[in-house]
Protein backbone atom coordinates (compact mmCIF):
# COMPACT_ATOMS: atom_id res chain seq x y z
CA UNK A 1 0.00 0.00 0.00
CA UNK A 2 1.24 3.44 -0.89
CA UNK A 3 2.12 5.41 2.25
CA UNK A 4 0.12 8.45 3.25
CA UNK A 5 2.17 11.38 4.50
CA UNK A 6 0.84 14.15 6.73
CA UNK A 7 1.92 17.45 5.15
CA UNK A 8 0.76 20.85 6.40
CA UNK A 9 -2.68 19.78 7.57
CA UNK A 10 -3.55 17.19 4.94
CA UNK A 11 -2.70 13.59 4.09
CA UNK A 12 -1.08 13.12 0.68
CA UNK A 13 0.27 10.16 -1.28
CA UNK A 14 4.02 9.59 -0.97
CA UNK A 15 4.53 10.70 -4.60
CA UNK A 16 2.79 14.00 -3.84
CA UNK A 17 4.63 14.66 -0.56
CA UNK A 18 6.79 17.51 -1.86
CA UNK A 19 7.95 20.80 -0.42
CA UNK A 20 9.15 24.03 -1.98
CA UNK A 21 12.78 24.65 -2.96
CA UNK A 22 12.32 27.94 -1.05
CA UNK A 23 11.71 26.07 2.21
CA UNK A 24 14.33 27.16 4.75
CA UNK A 25 14.49 23.61 6.10
CA UNK A 26 16.16 22.75 2.79
CA UNK A 27 17.96 26.04 2.08
CA UNK A 28 19.49 26.41 5.54
CA UNK A 29 18.71 23.28 7.58
CA UNK A 30 16.49 25.60 9.60
CA UNK A 31 14.15 23.36 11.55
CA UNK A 32 13.83 20.53 14.04
CA UNK A 33 12.88 16.87 13.85
CA UNK A 34 12.15 13.73 15.84
CA UNK A 35 12.58 10.02 15.26
CA UNK A 36 9.96 8.05 17.19
CA UNK A 37 8.97 4.37 17.30
CA UNK A 38 5.78 2.47 17.90
CA UNK A 39 5.65 -1.09 19.16
CA UNK A 40 2.47 -3.19 18.83
CA UNK A 41 0.30 -0.11 18.38
CA UNK A 42 1.91 1.85 21.24
CA UNK A 43 4.04 4.94 20.56
CA UNK A 44 7.04 4.75 22.87
CA UNK A 45 7.28 7.84 25.11
CA UNK A 46 5.50 10.00 22.54
CA UNK A 47 5.04 12.94 24.88
CA UNK A 48 8.75 13.02 25.80
CA UNK A 49 9.65 13.18 22.09
CA UNK A 50 7.19 16.01 21.55
CA UNK A 51 8.47 17.93 24.57
CA UNK A 52 11.98 17.66 23.10
CA UNK A 53 10.73 18.79 19.67
CA UNK A 54 8.96 21.82 21.14
CA UNK A 55 11.94 22.70 23.36
CA UNK A 56 14.19 22.56 20.29
CA UNK A 57 11.76 24.70 18.31
CA UNK A 58 11.64 27.26 21.16
CA UNK A 59 15.44 27.30 21.32
CA UNK A 60 15.60 28.37 17.66
CA UNK A 61 12.61 30.73 18.02
CA UNK A 62 10.48 28.61 15.72
CA UNK A 63 6.74 28.79 16.34
CA UNK A 64 5.23 25.35 15.65
CA UNK A 65 1.78 26.95 15.35
CA UNK A 66 0.02 23.87 16.72
CA UNK A 67 -0.45 22.62 20.28
CA UNK A 68 1.47 19.54 21.44
CA UNK A 69 -1.87 17.75 21.96
CA UNK A 70 -2.98 18.44 18.41
CA UNK A 71 0.42 17.39 17.06
CA UNK A 72 0.29 14.12 18.98
CA UNK A 73 -3.16 13.34 17.59
CA UNK A 74 -1.87 13.98 14.03
CA UNK A 75 0.92 11.46 14.67
CA UNK A 76 -1.59 8.88 15.91
CA UNK A 77 -3.80 9.57 12.88
CA UNK A 78 -0.82 9.05 10.55
CA UNK A 79 -0.15 5.65 12.14
CA UNK A 80 -3.81 4.60 11.89
CA UNK A 81 -4.22 5.72 8.27
CA UNK A 82 -1.13 3.73 7.30
CA UNK A 83 -2.25 0.65 9.26
CA UNK A 84 1.14 0.30 10.97
CA UNK A 85 1.48 -1.73 14.19
CA UNK A 86 5.25 -1.31 14.51
CA UNK A 87 6.57 1.83 12.93
CA UNK A 88 9.31 4.38 12.64
CA UNK A 89 7.88 7.89 12.72
CA UNK A 90 9.75 10.90 11.39
CA UNK A 91 8.36 14.25 12.48
CA UNK A 92 9.77 17.41 10.88
CA UNK A 93 9.04 21.08 11.50
CA UNK A 94 10.89 23.55 9.27
CA UNK A 95 10.97 27.34 9.32
CA UNK A 96 8.82 27.18 6.18
CA UNK A 97 8.88 28.87 2.81
CA UNK A 98 10.78 32.17 2.64
CA UNK A 99 13.01 34.01 0.22
CA UNK A 100 16.71 33.52 -0.58
CA UNK A 101 17.91 35.31 2.55
CA UNK A 102 18.58 33.85 5.99
CA UNK A 103 16.02 36.03 7.75
CA UNK A 104 13.48 33.69 9.38
CA UNK A 105 10.97 36.54 9.65
CA UNK A 106 10.35 36.09 5.90
CA UNK A 107 8.92 32.63 6.59
CA UNK A 108 5.35 33.15 7.69
CA UNK A 109 4.30 29.54 8.33
CA UNK A 110 6.29 26.48 9.43
CA UNK A 111 6.28 23.41 7.19
CA UNK A 112 5.14 20.36 9.15
CA UNK A 113 5.25 16.77 7.98
CA UNK A 114 4.92 13.33 9.53
CA UNK A 115 6.15 10.15 7.86
CA UNK A 116 5.30 6.75 9.33
CA UNK A 117 6.98 3.72 7.84
CA UNK A 118 8.43 0.32 8.66
CA UNK A 119 11.66 0.45 10.60
CA UNK A 120 14.94 -0.89 9.24
CA UNK A 121 16.72 -2.62 12.11
CA UNK A 122 20.38 -3.34 12.82
CA UNK A 123 21.22 -7.00 12.08
CA UNK A 124 20.49 -9.20 15.12
CA UNK A 125 24.10 -10.46 15.20
CA UNK A 126 25.27 -7.09 16.57
CA UNK A 127 22.99 -7.54 19.59
CA UNK A 128 24.45 -10.98 20.19
CA UNK A 129 28.13 -10.26 19.46
CA UNK A 130 28.42 -6.51 19.92
CA UNK A 131 28.95 -3.62 17.53
CA UNK A 132 32.44 -2.38 16.63
CA UNK A 133 32.69 1.42 16.52
CA UNK A 134 35.42 3.95 15.86
CA UNK A 135 36.23 7.33 17.37
CA UNK A 136 35.65 9.96 14.70
CA UNK A 137 38.26 12.63 14.01
CA UNK A 138 35.41 15.07 13.39
CA UNK A 139 34.60 16.65 16.75
CA UNK A 140 31.02 17.15 17.99
CA UNK A 141 29.82 20.69 17.44
CA UNK A 142 30.23 22.90 20.51
CA UNK A 143 27.11 23.68 22.59
CA UNK A 144 28.20 27.31 22.23
CA UNK A 145 27.69 27.07 18.45
CA UNK A 146 24.53 24.98 18.04
CA UNK A 147 23.46 23.05 21.10
CA UNK A 148 23.49 19.31 20.27
CA UNK A 149 20.52 19.13 22.65
CA UNK A 150 18.50 20.63 19.80
CA UNK A 151 17.58 17.90 17.32
CA UNK A 152 17.95 20.34 14.45
CA UNK A 153 17.94 19.73 10.71
CA UNK A 154 21.66 20.65 10.73
CA UNK A 155 22.99 17.09 10.86
CA UNK A 156 26.15 17.57 8.80
CA UNK A 157 28.37 17.30 11.88
CA UNK A 158 26.89 13.85 12.58
CA UNK A 159 26.95 12.89 8.89
CA UNK A 160 30.70 13.62 8.73
CA UNK A 161 31.13 11.29 11.71
CA UNK A 162 28.98 8.66 10.00
CA UNK A 163 31.07 8.90 6.79
CA UNK A 164 34.19 8.20 8.88
CA UNK A 165 32.44 5.22 10.46
CA UNK A 166 31.40 3.65 7.17
CA UNK A 167 34.84 4.32 5.65
CA UNK A 168 36.27 2.27 8.54
CA UNK A 169 33.72 -0.50 7.95
CA UNK A 170 31.68 0.40 11.05
CA UNK A 171 28.06 1.41 11.59
CA UNK A 172 28.65 4.02 14.28
CA UNK A 173 31.31 6.51 15.33
CA UNK A 174 31.86 8.01 18.73
CA UNK A 175 32.25 11.78 18.66
CA UNK A 176 34.35 13.72 21.16
CA UNK A 177 33.87 17.30 22.25
CA UNK A 178 36.35 19.96 21.09
CA UNK A 179 38.16 19.34 24.41
CA UNK A 180 38.40 15.61 23.83
CA UNK A 181 35.63 14.40 26.15
CA UNK A 182 33.24 11.65 25.11
CA UNK A 183 30.01 13.25 23.86
CA UNK A 184 27.84 10.76 21.96
CA UNK A 185 27.71 8.80 18.72
CA UNK A 186 26.34 10.14 15.41
CA UNK A 187 22.81 8.91 16.19
CA UNK A 188 23.12 7.21 19.59
CA UNK A 189 24.07 8.00 23.18
CA UNK A 190 26.84 6.05 24.91
CA UNK A 191 26.95 4.27 28.29
CA UNK A 192 29.71 2.53 30.22
CA UNK A 193 29.58 0.05 33.07
CA UNK A 194 32.50 0.30 35.47
CA UNK A 195 32.58 -1.74 38.69
CA UNK A 196 28.81 -2.15 38.52
CA UNK A 197 28.16 1.57 38.04
CA UNK A 198 26.29 2.86 35.00
CA UNK A 199 27.83 6.00 33.50
CA UNK A 200 26.84 8.31 30.62
CA UNK A 201 28.16 11.79 29.71
CA UNK A 202 26.09 14.82 30.79
CA UNK A 203 24.24 16.41 27.86
CA UNK A 204 25.65 19.87 28.75
CA UNK A 205 29.01 18.91 27.27
CA UNK A 206 27.33 18.50 23.87
CA UNK A 207 24.98 15.58 23.47
CA UNK A 208 21.30 15.01 22.84
CA UNK A 209 19.12 14.18 25.84
CA UNK A 210 18.19 10.78 24.42
CA UNK A 211 14.75 9.37 25.08
CA UNK A 212 16.24 5.86 25.06
CA UNK A 213 19.11 7.09 27.27
CA UNK A 214 16.59 8.33 29.84
CA UNK A 215 14.61 5.07 29.64
CA UNK A 216 17.81 3.12 30.41
CA UNK A 217 18.58 5.42 33.36
CA UNK A 218 15.01 4.85 34.63
CA UNK A 219 15.53 1.07 34.37
CA UNK A 220 18.88 1.23 36.20
CA UNK A 221 17.57 3.42 39.03
CA UNK A 222 14.52 1.19 39.47
CA UNK A 223 16.87 -1.76 39.89
CA UNK A 224 18.91 0.09 42.50
CA UNK A 225 22.00 0.27 40.28
CA UNK A 226 24.60 2.94 40.87
CA UNK A 227 24.36 5.63 38.19
CA UNK A 228 26.10 8.90 37.37
CA UNK A 229 26.55 11.48 34.61
CA UNK A 230 30.32 11.77 34.24
CA UNK A 231 32.86 13.48 32.00
CA UNK A 232 34.67 10.67 30.19
CA UNK A 233 37.82 10.45 28.10
CA UNK A 234 38.44 7.70 25.49
CA UNK A 235 40.64 5.86 28.03
CA UNK A 236 37.63 5.46 30.32
CA UNK A 237 35.94 3.54 27.51
CA UNK A 238 38.95 1.33 26.85
CA UNK A 239 39.04 0.50 30.60
CA UNK A 240 35.28 -0.08 30.95
CA UNK A 241 33.81 -3.46 31.88
CA UNK A 242 30.95 -2.99 29.43
CA UNK A 243 29.85 -0.41 26.87
CA UNK A 244 26.62 0.03 24.96
CA UNK A 245 24.78 2.58 22.82
CA UNK A 246 21.16 3.74 23.01
CA UNK A 247 18.90 5.27 20.40
CA UNK A 248 15.41 5.06 19.01
CA UNK A 249 16.56 3.01 16.01
CA UNK A 250 19.21 0.87 17.75
CA UNK A 251 17.38 0.57 21.13
CA UNK A 252 20.17 -0.79 23.39
CA UNK A 253 23.12 -2.24 21.47
CA UNK A 254 26.34 -3.62 22.99
CA UNK A 255 29.74 -2.33 21.81
CA UNK A 256 32.51 -4.92 21.53
CA UNK A 257 35.35 -2.86 20.04
CA UNK A 258 36.33 0.80 19.89
CA UNK A 259 39.03 1.71 17.35
CA UNK A 260 39.89 -1.99 17.20
CA UNK A 261 40.45 -2.27 20.96
CA UNK A 262 38.37 -4.93 22.71
CA UNK A 263 36.05 -3.61 25.45
CA UNK A 264 35.68 -5.75 28.59
CA UNK A 265 35.52 -9.44 27.73
CA UNK A 266 34.78 -8.70 24.06
CA UNK A 267 31.25 -10.08 24.22
CA UNK A 268 28.10 -8.38 25.56
CA UNK A 269 28.30 -8.32 29.37
CA UNK A 270 25.64 -9.43 31.84
CA UNK A 271 24.51 -5.91 32.80
CA UNK A 272 24.11 -4.90 29.14
CA UNK A 273 22.16 -8.08 28.35
CA UNK A 274 19.92 -7.44 31.32
CA UNK A 275 19.25 -3.85 30.22
CA UNK A 276 18.50 -4.95 26.64
CA UNK A 277 15.79 -7.29 27.93
CA UNK A 278 14.41 -4.73 30.39
CA UNK A 279 14.23 -2.11 27.65
CA UNK A 280 12.37 -4.48 25.31
CA UNK A 281 9.89 -5.13 28.14
CA UNK A 282 9.44 -1.40 28.66
CA UNK A 283 8.60 -0.80 24.99
CA UNK A 284 5.63 -3.16 25.40
CA UNK A 285 4.04 -1.15 28.19
CA UNK A 286 5.35 2.42 28.13
CA UNK A 287 3.56 4.03 25.23
CA UNK A 288 0.53 5.88 23.88
CA UNK A 289 -1.90 3.27 22.48
CA UNK A 290 -3.64 3.81 19.14
N1 LIG B 1 22.27 11.36 19.70
C1 LIG B 1 21.96 11.82 18.47
C2 LIG B 1 22.85 12.78 17.82
C3 LIG B 1 20.78 11.37 17.85
O1 LIG B 1 20.46 11.82 16.64
C4 LIG B 1 20.34 9.96 19.78
C5 LIG B 1 21.50 10.46 20.35
C6 LIG B 1 19.48 9.01 20.55
O2 LIG B 1 18.31 9.66 20.99
P1 LIG B 1 16.91 8.92 21.18
O3 LIG B 1 16.01 9.96 21.69
O4 LIG B 1 16.52 8.39 19.82
O5 LIG B 1 17.14 7.83 22.15
C7 LIG B 1 19.95 10.43 18.50
C8 LIG B 1 18.71 9.95 17.84
C9 LIG B 1 18.43 7.18 12.36
C10 LIG B 1 17.89 7.66 13.65
O6 LIG B 1 17.62 7.00 11.43
C11 LIG B 1 18.68 8.38 14.52
C12 LIG B 1 18.14 8.83 15.73
C13 LIG B 1 16.86 8.54 16.05
C14 LIG B 1 16.08 7.82 15.17
C15 LIG B 1 16.59 7.37 13.95
O7 LIG B 1 19.64 6.98 12.27
N2 LIG B 1 18.97 9.52 16.53
GROMACS .gro file of C-alpha atoms and ligand atoms in nm:
model
  315
    1UNK     CA    1   0.000   0.000   0.000
    2UNK     CA    2   0.124   0.344  -0.089
    3UNK     CA    3   0.212   0.541   0.225
    4UNK     CA    4   0.012   0.845   0.325
    5UNK     CA    5   0.217   1.138   0.450
    6UNK     CA    6   0.084   1.415   0.673
    7UNK     CA    7   0.192   1.745   0.515
    8UNK     CA    8   0.076   2.085   0.640
    9UNK     CA    9  -0.268   1.978   0.757
   10UNK     CA   10  -0.355   1.719   0.494
   11UNK     CA   11  -0.270   1.359   0.409
   12UNK     CA   12  -0.108   1.312   0.068
   13UNK     CA   13   0.027   1.016  -0.128
   14UNK     CA   14   0.402   0.959  -0.097
   15UNK     CA   15   0.453   1.070  -0.460
   16UNK     CA   16   0.279   1.400  -0.384
   17UNK     CA   17   0.463   1.466  -0.056
   18UNK     CA   18   0.679   1.751  -0.186
   19UNK     CA   19   0.795   2.080  -0.042
   20UNK     CA   20   0.915   2.403  -0.198
   21UNK     CA   21   1.278   2.465  -0.296
   22UNK     CA   22   1.232   2.794  -0.105
   23UNK     CA   23   1.171   2.607   0.221
   24UNK     CA   24   1.433   2.716   0.475
   25UNK     CA   25   1.449   2.361   0.610
   26UNK     CA   26   1.616   2.275   0.279
   27UNK     CA   27   1.796   2.604   0.208
   28UNK     CA   28   1.949   2.641   0.554
   29UNK     CA   29   1.871   2.328   0.758
   30UNK     CA   30   1.649   2.560   0.960
   31UNK     CA   31   1.415   2.336   1.155
   32UNK     CA   32   1.383   2.053   1.404
   33UNK     CA   33   1.288   1.687   1.385
   34UNK     CA   34   1.215   1.373   1.584
   35UNK     CA   35   1.258   1.002   1.526
   36UNK     CA   36   0.996   0.805   1.719
   37UNK     CA   37   0.897   0.437   1.730
   38UNK     CA   38   0.578   0.247   1.790
   39UNK     CA   39   0.565  -0.109   1.916
   40UNK     CA   40   0.247  -0.319   1.883
   41UNK     CA   41   0.030  -0.011   1.838
   42UNK     CA   42   0.191   0.185   2.124
   43UNK     CA   43   0.404   0.494   2.056
   44UNK     CA   44   0.704   0.475   2.287
   45UNK     CA   45   0.728   0.784   2.511
   46UNK     CA   46   0.550   1.000   2.254
   47UNK     CA   47   0.504   1.294   2.488
   48UNK     CA   48   0.875   1.302   2.580
   49UNK     CA   49   0.965   1.318   2.209
   50UNK     CA   50   0.719   1.601   2.155
   51UNK     CA   51   0.847   1.793   2.457
   52UNK     CA   52   1.198   1.766   2.310
   53UNK     CA   53   1.073   1.879   1.967
   54UNK     CA   54   0.896   2.182   2.114
   55UNK     CA   55   1.194   2.270   2.336
   56UNK     CA   56   1.419   2.256   2.029
   57UNK     CA   57   1.176   2.470   1.831
   58UNK     CA   58   1.164   2.726   2.116
   59UNK     CA   59   1.544   2.730   2.132
   60UNK     CA   60   1.560   2.837   1.766
   61UNK     CA   61   1.261   3.073   1.802
   62UNK     CA   62   1.048   2.861   1.572
   63UNK     CA   63   0.674   2.879   1.634
   64UNK     CA   64   0.523   2.535   1.565
   65UNK     CA   65   0.178   2.695   1.535
   66UNK     CA   66   0.002   2.387   1.672
   67UNK     CA   67  -0.045   2.262   2.028
   68UNK     CA   68   0.147   1.954   2.144
   69UNK     CA   69  -0.187   1.775   2.196
   70UNK     CA   70  -0.298   1.844   1.841
   71UNK     CA   71   0.042   1.739   1.706
   72UNK     CA   72   0.029   1.412   1.898
   73UNK     CA   73  -0.316   1.334   1.759
   74UNK     CA   74  -0.187   1.398   1.403
   75UNK     CA   75   0.092   1.146   1.467
   76UNK     CA   76  -0.159   0.888   1.591
   77UNK     CA   77  -0.380   0.957   1.288
   78UNK     CA   78  -0.082   0.905   1.055
   79UNK     CA   79  -0.015   0.565   1.214
   80UNK     CA   80  -0.381   0.460   1.189
   81UNK     CA   81  -0.422   0.572   0.827
   82UNK     CA   82  -0.113   0.373   0.730
   83UNK     CA   83  -0.225   0.065   0.926
   84UNK     CA   84   0.114   0.030   1.097
   85UNK     CA   85   0.148  -0.173   1.419
   86UNK     CA   86   0.525  -0.131   1.451
   87UNK     CA   87   0.657   0.183   1.293
   88UNK     CA   88   0.931   0.438   1.264
   89UNK     CA   89   0.788   0.789   1.272
   90UNK     CA   90   0.975   1.090   1.139
   91UNK     CA   91   0.836   1.425   1.248
   92UNK     CA   92   0.977   1.741   1.088
   93UNK     CA   93   0.904   2.108   1.150
   94UNK     CA   94   1.089   2.355   0.927
   95UNK     CA   95   1.097   2.734   0.932
   96UNK     CA   96   0.882   2.718   0.618
   97UNK     CA   97   0.888   2.887   0.281
   98UNK     CA   98   1.078   3.217   0.264
   99UNK     CA   99   1.301   3.401   0.022
  100UNK     CA  100   1.671   3.352  -0.058
  101UNK     CA  101   1.791   3.531   0.255
  102UNK     CA  102   1.858   3.385   0.599
  103UNK     CA  103   1.602   3.603   0.775
  104UNK     CA  104   1.348   3.369   0.938
  105UNK     CA  105   1.097   3.654   0.965
  106UNK     CA  106   1.035   3.609   0.590
  107UNK     CA  107   0.892   3.263   0.659
  108UNK     CA  108   0.535   3.315   0.769
  109UNK     CA  109   0.430   2.954   0.833
  110UNK     CA  110   0.629   2.648   0.943
  111UNK     CA  111   0.628   2.341   0.719
  112UNK     CA  112   0.514   2.036   0.915
  113UNK     CA  113   0.525   1.677   0.798
  114UNK     CA  114   0.492   1.333   0.953
  115UNK     CA  115   0.615   1.015   0.786
  116UNK     CA  116   0.530   0.675   0.933
  117UNK     CA  117   0.698   0.372   0.784
  118UNK     CA  118   0.843   0.032   0.866
  119UNK     CA  119   1.166   0.045   1.060
  120UNK     CA  120   1.494  -0.089   0.924
  121UNK     CA  121   1.672  -0.262   1.211
  122UNK     CA  122   2.038  -0.334   1.282
  123UNK     CA  123   2.122  -0.700   1.208
  124UNK     CA  124   2.049  -0.920   1.512
  125UNK     CA  125   2.410  -1.046   1.520
  126UNK     CA  126   2.527  -0.709   1.657
  127UNK     CA  127   2.299  -0.754   1.959
  128UNK     CA  128   2.445  -1.098   2.019
  129UNK     CA  129   2.813  -1.026   1.946
  130UNK     CA  130   2.842  -0.651   1.992
  131UNK     CA  131   2.895  -0.362   1.753
  132UNK     CA  132   3.244  -0.238   1.663
  133UNK     CA  133   3.269   0.142   1.652
  134UNK     CA  134   3.542   0.395   1.586
  135UNK     CA  135   3.623   0.733   1.737
  136UNK     CA  136   3.565   0.996   1.470
  137UNK     CA  137   3.826   1.263   1.401
  138UNK     CA  138   3.541   1.507   1.339
  139UNK     CA  139   3.460   1.665   1.675
  140UNK     CA  140   3.102   1.715   1.799
  141UNK     CA  141   2.982   2.069   1.744
  142UNK     CA  142   3.023   2.290   2.051
  143UNK     CA  143   2.711   2.368   2.259
  144UNK     CA  144   2.820   2.731   2.223
  145UNK     CA  145   2.769   2.707   1.845
  146UNK     CA  146   2.453   2.498   1.804
  147UNK     CA  147   2.346   2.305   2.110
  148UNK     CA  148   2.349   1.931   2.027
  149UNK     CA  149   2.052   1.913   2.265
  150UNK     CA  150   1.850   2.063   1.980
  151UNK     CA  151   1.758   1.790   1.732
  152UNK     CA  152   1.795   2.034   1.445
  153UNK     CA  153   1.794   1.973   1.071
  154UNK     CA  154   2.166   2.065   1.073
  155UNK     CA  155   2.299   1.709   1.086
  156UNK     CA  156   2.615   1.757   0.880
  157UNK     CA  157   2.837   1.730   1.188
  158UNK     CA  158   2.689   1.385   1.258
  159UNK     CA  159   2.695   1.289   0.889
  160UNK     CA  160   3.070   1.362   0.873
  161UNK     CA  161   3.113   1.129   1.171
  162UNK     CA  162   2.898   0.866   1.000
  163UNK     CA  163   3.107   0.890   0.679
  164UNK     CA  164   3.419   0.820   0.888
  165UNK     CA  165   3.244   0.522   1.046
  166UNK     CA  166   3.140   0.365   0.717
  167UNK     CA  167   3.484   0.432   0.565
  168UNK     CA  168   3.627   0.227   0.854
  169UNK     CA  169   3.372  -0.050   0.795
  170UNK     CA  170   3.168   0.040   1.105
  171UNK     CA  171   2.806   0.141   1.159
  172UNK     CA  172   2.865   0.402   1.428
  173UNK     CA  173   3.131   0.651   1.533
  174UNK     CA  174   3.186   0.801   1.873
  175UNK     CA  175   3.225   1.178   1.866
  176UNK     CA  176   3.435   1.372   2.116
  177UNK     CA  177   3.387   1.730   2.225
  178UNK     CA  178   3.635   1.996   2.109
  179UNK     CA  179   3.816   1.934   2.441
  180UNK     CA  180   3.840   1.561   2.383
  181UNK     CA  181   3.563   1.440   2.615
  182UNK     CA  182   3.324   1.165   2.511
  183UNK     CA  183   3.001   1.325   2.386
  184UNK     CA  184   2.784   1.076   2.196
  185UNK     CA  185   2.771   0.880   1.872
  186UNK     CA  186   2.634   1.014   1.541
  187UNK     CA  187   2.281   0.891   1.619
  188UNK     CA  188   2.312   0.721   1.959
  189UNK     CA  189   2.407   0.800   2.318
  190UNK     CA  190   2.684   0.605   2.491
  191UNK     CA  191   2.695   0.427   2.829
  192UNK     CA  192   2.971   0.253   3.022
  193UNK     CA  193   2.958   0.005   3.307
  194UNK     CA  194   3.250   0.030   3.547
  195UNK     CA  195   3.258  -0.174   3.869
  196UNK     CA  196   2.881  -0.215   3.852
  197UNK     CA  197   2.816   0.157   3.804
  198UNK     CA  198   2.629   0.286   3.500
  199UNK     CA  199   2.783   0.600   3.350
  200UNK     CA  200   2.684   0.831   3.062
  201UNK     CA  201   2.816   1.179   2.971
  202UNK     CA  202   2.609   1.482   3.079
  203UNK     CA  203   2.424   1.641   2.786
  204UNK     CA  204   2.565   1.987   2.875
  205UNK     CA  205   2.901   1.891   2.727
  206UNK     CA  206   2.733   1.850   2.387
  207UNK     CA  207   2.498   1.558   2.347
  208UNK     CA  208   2.130   1.501   2.284
  209UNK     CA  209   1.912   1.418   2.584
  210UNK     CA  210   1.819   1.078   2.442
  211UNK     CA  211   1.475   0.937   2.508
  212UNK     CA  212   1.624   0.586   2.506
  213UNK     CA  213   1.911   0.709   2.727
  214UNK     CA  214   1.659   0.833   2.984
  215UNK     CA  215   1.461   0.507   2.964
  216UNK     CA  216   1.781   0.312   3.041
  217UNK     CA  217   1.858   0.542   3.336
  218UNK     CA  218   1.501   0.485   3.463
  219UNK     CA  219   1.553   0.107   3.437
  220UNK     CA  220   1.888   0.123   3.620
  221UNK     CA  221   1.757   0.342   3.903
  222UNK     CA  222   1.452   0.119   3.947
  223UNK     CA  223   1.687  -0.176   3.989
  224UNK     CA  224   1.891   0.009   4.250
  225UNK     CA  225   2.200   0.027   4.028
  226UNK     CA  226   2.460   0.294   4.087
  227UNK     CA  227   2.436   0.563   3.819
  228UNK     CA  228   2.610   0.890   3.737
  229UNK     CA  229   2.655   1.148   3.461
  230UNK     CA  230   3.032   1.177   3.424
  231UNK     CA  231   3.286   1.348   3.200
  232UNK     CA  232   3.467   1.067   3.019
  233UNK     CA  233   3.782   1.045   2.810
  234UNK     CA  234   3.844   0.770   2.549
  235UNK     CA  235   4.064   0.586   2.803
  236UNK     CA  236   3.763   0.546   3.032
  237UNK     CA  237   3.594   0.354   2.751
  238UNK     CA  238   3.895   0.133   2.685
  239UNK     CA  239   3.904   0.050   3.060
  240UNK     CA  240   3.528  -0.008   3.095
  241UNK     CA  241   3.381  -0.346   3.188
  242UNK     CA  242   3.095  -0.299   2.943
  243UNK     CA  243   2.985  -0.041   2.687
  244UNK     CA  244   2.662   0.003   2.496
  245UNK     CA  245   2.478   0.258   2.282
  246UNK     CA  246   2.116   0.374   2.301
  247UNK     CA  247   1.890   0.527   2.040
  248UNK     CA  248   1.541   0.506   1.901
  249UNK     CA  249   1.656   0.301   1.601
  250UNK     CA  250   1.921   0.087   1.775
  251UNK     CA  251   1.738   0.057   2.113
  252UNK     CA  252   2.017  -0.079   2.339
  253UNK     CA  253   2.312  -0.224   2.147
  254UNK     CA  254   2.634  -0.362   2.299
  255UNK     CA  255   2.974  -0.233   2.181
  256UNK     CA  256   3.251  -0.492   2.153
  257UNK     CA  257   3.535  -0.286   2.004
  258UNK     CA  258   3.633   0.080   1.989
  259UNK     CA  259   3.903   0.171   1.735
  260UNK     CA  260   3.989  -0.199   1.720
  261UNK     CA  261   4.045  -0.227   2.096
  262UNK     CA  262   3.837  -0.493   2.271
  263UNK     CA  263   3.605  -0.361   2.545
  264UNK     CA  264   3.568  -0.575   2.859
  265UNK     CA  265   3.552  -0.944   2.773
  266UNK     CA  266   3.478  -0.870   2.406
  267UNK     CA  267   3.125  -1.008   2.422
  268UNK     CA  268   2.810  -0.838   2.556
  269UNK     CA  269   2.830  -0.832   2.937
  270UNK     CA  270   2.564  -0.943   3.184
  271UNK     CA  271   2.451  -0.591   3.280
  272UNK     CA  272   2.411  -0.490   2.914
  273UNK     CA  273   2.216  -0.808   2.835
  274UNK     CA  274   1.992  -0.744   3.132
  275UNK     CA  275   1.925  -0.385   3.022
  276UNK     CA  276   1.850  -0.495   2.664
  277UNK     CA  277   1.579  -0.729   2.793
  278UNK     CA  278   1.441  -0.473   3.039
  279UNK     CA  279   1.423  -0.211   2.765
  280UNK     CA  280   1.237  -0.448   2.531
  281UNK     CA  281   0.989  -0.513   2.814
  282UNK     CA  282   0.944  -0.140   2.866
  283UNK     CA  283   0.860  -0.080   2.499
  284UNK     CA  284   0.563  -0.316   2.540
  285UNK     CA  285   0.404  -0.115   2.819
  286UNK     CA  286   0.535   0.242   2.813
  287UNK     CA  287   0.356   0.403   2.523
  288UNK     CA  288   0.053   0.588   2.388
  289UNK     CA  289  -0.190   0.327   2.248
  290UNK     CA  290  -0.364   0.381   1.914
  291LIG     N1  291   2.227   1.136   1.970
  291LIG     C1  292   2.196   1.182   1.847
  291LIG     C2  293   2.285   1.278   1.782
  291LIG     C3  294   2.078   1.137   1.785
  291LIG     O1  295   2.046   1.182   1.664
  291LIG     C4  296   2.034   0.996   1.978
  291LIG     C5  297   2.150   1.046   2.035
  291LIG     C6  298   1.948   0.901   2.055
  291LIG     O2  299   1.831   0.966   2.099
  291LIG     P1  300   1.691   0.892   2.118
  291LIG     O3  301   1.601   0.996   2.169
  291LIG     O4  302   1.652   0.839   1.982
  291LIG     O5  303   1.714   0.783   2.215
  291LIG     C7  304   1.995   1.043   1.850
  291LIG     C8  305   1.871   0.995   1.784
  291LIG     C9  306   1.843   0.718   1.236
  291LIG    C10  307   1.789   0.766   1.365
  291LIG     O6  308   1.762   0.700   1.143
  291LIG    C11  309   1.868   0.838   1.452
  291LIG    C12  310   1.814   0.883   1.573
  291LIG    C13  311   1.686   0.854   1.605
  291LIG    C14  312   1.608   0.782   1.517
  291LIG    C15  313   1.659   0.737   1.395
  291LIG     O7  314   1.964   0.698   1.227
  291LIG     N2  315   1.897   0.952   1.653
   0.00000   0.00000   0.00000
